[in-house]
XYZ file of C-alpha atoms in Angstrom:
266
model
C 0.000 0.000 0.000
C 1.387 3.384 -1.011
C 2.202 6.025 1.586
C -0.557 8.555 2.355
C 0.508 12.159 1.634
C 0.695 14.474 4.653
C -1.120 17.145 2.623
C -2.904 16.596 -0.667
C -4.899 18.913 -2.926
C -7.155 17.457 -5.621
C -8.447 19.756 -8.360
C -8.512 22.821 -6.104
C -10.169 25.948 -7.553
C -10.909 29.361 -6.040
C -12.985 31.910 -7.918
C -13.591 35.488 -6.765
C -16.443 36.569 -9.020
C -15.037 36.235 -12.531
C -11.414 35.951 -11.349
C -9.988 32.436 -11.293
C -7.376 32.908 -8.564
C -6.586 29.165 -8.447
C -7.663 26.728 -11.141
C -7.577 22.918 -10.914
C -4.378 22.545 -8.852
C -3.235 19.105 -7.675
C -0.460 18.683 -5.118
C 0.996 15.975 -2.874
C 3.345 16.668 0.033
C 4.886 13.541 1.543
C 6.248 13.049 5.057
C 9.767 14.491 5.332
C 9.465 16.883 2.368
C 10.594 20.471 2.229
C 8.085 21.395 -0.448
C 8.384 24.738 -2.256
C 5.549 26.652 -3.913
C 6.737 29.337 -6.318
C 5.243 31.655 -8.880
C 5.100 35.379 -9.718
C 2.991 37.867 -7.750
C -0.675 37.101 -8.364
C 0.063 33.460 -9.214
C -2.322 32.276 -6.487
C 0.229 30.988 -3.963
C -1.189 32.561 -0.795
C -4.774 31.892 -1.926
C -3.772 28.242 -2.314
C -2.244 28.212 1.212
C -5.396 29.866 2.554
C -7.514 27.029 1.171
C -5.196 24.410 2.673
C -5.500 26.033 6.124
C -9.263 26.679 6.033
C -9.139 30.485 5.648
C -10.945 30.085 2.302
C -13.249 27.266 1.250
C -12.382 26.066 -2.270
C -14.894 26.781 -5.030
C -14.171 23.256 -6.274
C -11.859 20.415 -5.296
C -10.780 18.791 -2.052
C -7.986 19.054 0.547
C -6.753 16.070 2.558
C -4.574 16.105 5.691
C -3.067 12.677 6.382
C -5.837 11.128 4.289
C -8.678 12.962 6.094
C -10.884 15.322 4.072
C -10.523 18.798 5.661
C -11.979 20.775 2.736
C -14.581 22.791 4.654
C -13.133 22.707 8.153
C -12.510 25.944 10.079
C -8.899 27.129 10.567
C -8.967 26.347 14.317
C -10.211 22.811 13.701
C -7.495 22.278 11.099
C -4.919 23.663 13.568
C -6.124 21.105 16.138
C -5.371 18.439 13.538
C -1.796 19.744 13.686
C -1.358 21.891 10.607
C 0.642 24.999 11.615
C 1.167 28.112 9.552
C 3.074 31.402 9.584
C 2.068 34.488 7.595
C 3.806 36.959 5.275
C 3.627 39.676 7.933
C 5.230 39.003 11.299
C 2.607 38.347 13.963
C 4.696 38.340 17.127
C 3.819 40.092 20.378
C 6.821 42.403 20.453
C 6.421 43.502 24.091
C 6.374 39.922 25.347
C 9.363 37.637 25.845
C 10.332 34.953 23.375
C 9.170 32.313 25.861
C 5.757 33.969 26.296
C 5.335 34.209 22.521
C 5.972 30.493 22.116
C 3.673 29.689 25.073
C 0.789 31.304 23.161
C 1.234 28.603 20.534
C 0.505 25.992 23.222
C -3.003 27.323 23.947
C -4.684 24.961 21.496
C -3.468 22.000 23.591
C -4.727 23.445 26.901
C -8.153 23.408 28.598
C -8.110 26.472 30.896
C -10.655 29.250 30.495
C -10.684 32.874 31.684
C -12.148 31.939 35.073
C -9.348 29.397 35.601
C -6.786 32.087 34.788
C -8.338 34.630 37.177
C -8.727 32.134 40.023
C -5.432 30.300 39.341
C -7.182 26.942 39.553
C -5.403 23.583 39.481
C -6.274 23.263 35.812
C -4.736 26.669 35.068
C -1.563 25.790 36.974
C -1.298 22.442 35.201
C -1.758 24.083 31.788
C 0.732 26.842 32.623
C 3.335 24.259 33.686
C 2.742 22.340 30.457
C 3.051 25.498 28.313
C 6.304 26.594 29.970
C 7.898 23.133 29.764
C 6.767 22.574 26.168
C 7.970 26.038 25.060
C 11.369 25.636 26.736
C 11.738 22.204 25.142
C 11.050 23.698 21.680
C 13.437 26.632 22.190
C 16.128 24.254 23.469
C 15.728 21.832 20.578
C 16.061 24.534 17.902
C 18.843 26.546 19.520
C 16.843 29.573 20.727
C 16.863 28.871 24.487
C 19.368 31.702 25.150
C 16.748 34.210 23.960
C 13.851 32.954 26.118
C 13.767 36.066 28.353
C 14.434 38.589 25.573
C 11.600 40.831 24.414
C 10.649 39.637 20.931
C 10.680 43.205 19.587
C 14.346 43.612 20.604
C 15.502 40.793 18.336
C 16.812 41.251 14.810
C 14.195 40.661 12.111
C 15.625 37.279 11.089
C 15.508 36.072 14.694
C 11.912 37.257 15.063
C 10.983 35.059 12.108
C 12.565 32.064 13.842
C 10.593 32.804 17.024
C 7.394 32.924 14.980
C 8.246 29.500 13.536
C 9.041 28.234 17.069
C 5.557 29.312 18.166
C 4.051 27.336 15.271
C 6.009 24.278 16.461
C 4.049 24.395 19.744
C 1.212 22.708 17.824
C 3.395 19.609 17.293
C 2.570 20.038 13.606
C 2.420 17.157 11.143
C 3.090 19.868 8.559
C 4.397 23.425 8.879
C 3.334 25.964 6.224
C 5.600 29.010 5.872
C 4.303 31.943 3.798
C 7.276 33.932 2.437
C 9.438 33.515 5.564
C 12.456 35.245 3.949
C 10.522 38.390 2.898
C 12.375 41.524 3.989
C 15.540 39.677 5.013
C 19.099 40.531 4.060
C 21.222 37.778 2.422
C 22.825 36.704 5.720
C 19.446 36.408 7.456
C 18.064 34.483 4.468
C 20.996 32.033 4.531
C 20.548 31.570 8.303
C 16.803 30.951 7.880
C 17.478 28.412 5.129
C 19.792 26.447 7.457
C 17.188 26.766 10.240
C 14.481 25.235 8.015
C 16.806 22.403 6.950
C 17.585 21.763 10.635
C 13.858 21.572 11.469
C 13.386 19.149 8.588
C 16.261 16.989 9.891
C 14.360 16.772 13.208
C 11.403 15.229 11.395
C 9.240 18.233 10.470
C 7.488 18.223 7.085
C 7.544 21.758 5.669
C 5.798 23.619 2.832
C 7.166 27.043 1.937
C 6.051 29.854 -0.388
C 8.956 32.043 -1.451
C 10.020 34.576 -4.073
C 13.701 33.981 -3.419
C 14.674 31.351 -5.989
C 18.055 30.638 -4.450
C 16.293 29.916 -1.154
C 13.805 27.523 -2.773
C 16.290 25.773 -5.063
C 18.770 25.194 -2.246
C 16.371 24.045 0.467
C 13.431 22.201 -1.155
C 13.403 18.607 -2.414
C 10.200 19.161 -4.434
C 8.713 22.303 -5.970
C 5.289 23.238 -7.345
C 5.198 26.111 -9.857
C 2.009 28.171 -10.158
C 1.349 30.701 -12.906
C -1.895 32.696 -13.208
C -3.497 30.334 -10.703
C -2.654 27.196 -12.648
C -0.127 24.464 -11.994
C 2.711 24.794 -14.473
C 4.682 21.809 -13.193
C 5.917 19.978 -10.117
C 9.243 18.239 -9.566
C 12.746 18.342 -8.110
C 14.775 21.582 -8.251
C 16.743 20.191 -11.221
C 13.547 19.273 -13.069
C 12.078 22.730 -12.411
C 15.230 24.507 -13.622
C 15.293 22.379 -16.785
C 11.601 22.902 -17.586
C 11.225 25.136 -20.670
C 7.718 26.309 -19.714
C 8.968 27.468 -16.321
C 11.922 29.267 -17.882
C 9.655 31.092 -20.326
C 6.759 31.866 -17.967
C 8.660 32.649 -14.810
C 12.415 32.913 -15.015
C 12.695 34.422 -18.475
C 16.398 34.286 -19.337
C 17.306 34.403 -15.619
C 18.371 30.808 -15.170
C 21.318 29.888 -17.298
C 23.484 26.826 -16.685
C 21.640 26.041 -13.459
C 22.084 29.438 -11.790
C 19.315 30.437 -9.392
C 18.119 34.030 -9.506
C 16.035 36.187 -7.208
C 12.781 37.258 -8.782
C 11.447 40.688 -7.878
C 8.063 40.887 -6.217
């Protein structure tokens, strides 16, 4: 019996009035992949992510998480099924410590309510202990423990991105979706983030990433899906993508020559 994909899209479409933002896209992400999704601005990448995570319901088609149909589930229900996601814009609490930011990611696993928090009930104390221990364990495992007491807003931008990813890891995700994690980074920060993502993958995390930075995608992903005007142009290994004539014409232009990766504006 063949392995069940961690995340699978079958014939996914999203129409906004007359605009076909995504049209008949198929995708399979297997356990252990670093899966890249690329395409020019307006190609439908974030819309596609939004359907996978329940922000949008597809107009047509189906989404499966570990073989379970999640097509019309709400984002919080999908999160409880252990799909974690970061966004293009940083969503950290800058006046809270790194540890407190990661603890927020643990809330979906806890049972306390506002009354528990006010009264400091046993349940609240148990949940708080769990959140602290879990968050410290995550920070330790990914090399960020030294920053646990630092205010998130005092960190360099590249480090803030890593903290945001650490918070997503609090879900114990079966798949981690990163929406343009390298946006706004300088080359050193981008290179550091790329190594960070590879390290997470080596620890067993399956990762899907949308990026404009071709060097980032080509050097970190084992499989890549190319979207253009909402449609799937092709899917394959970095070498297959670079060699694909349609991709070169539609996306890279004359940018990739002899296997060189280029950064596309946007």
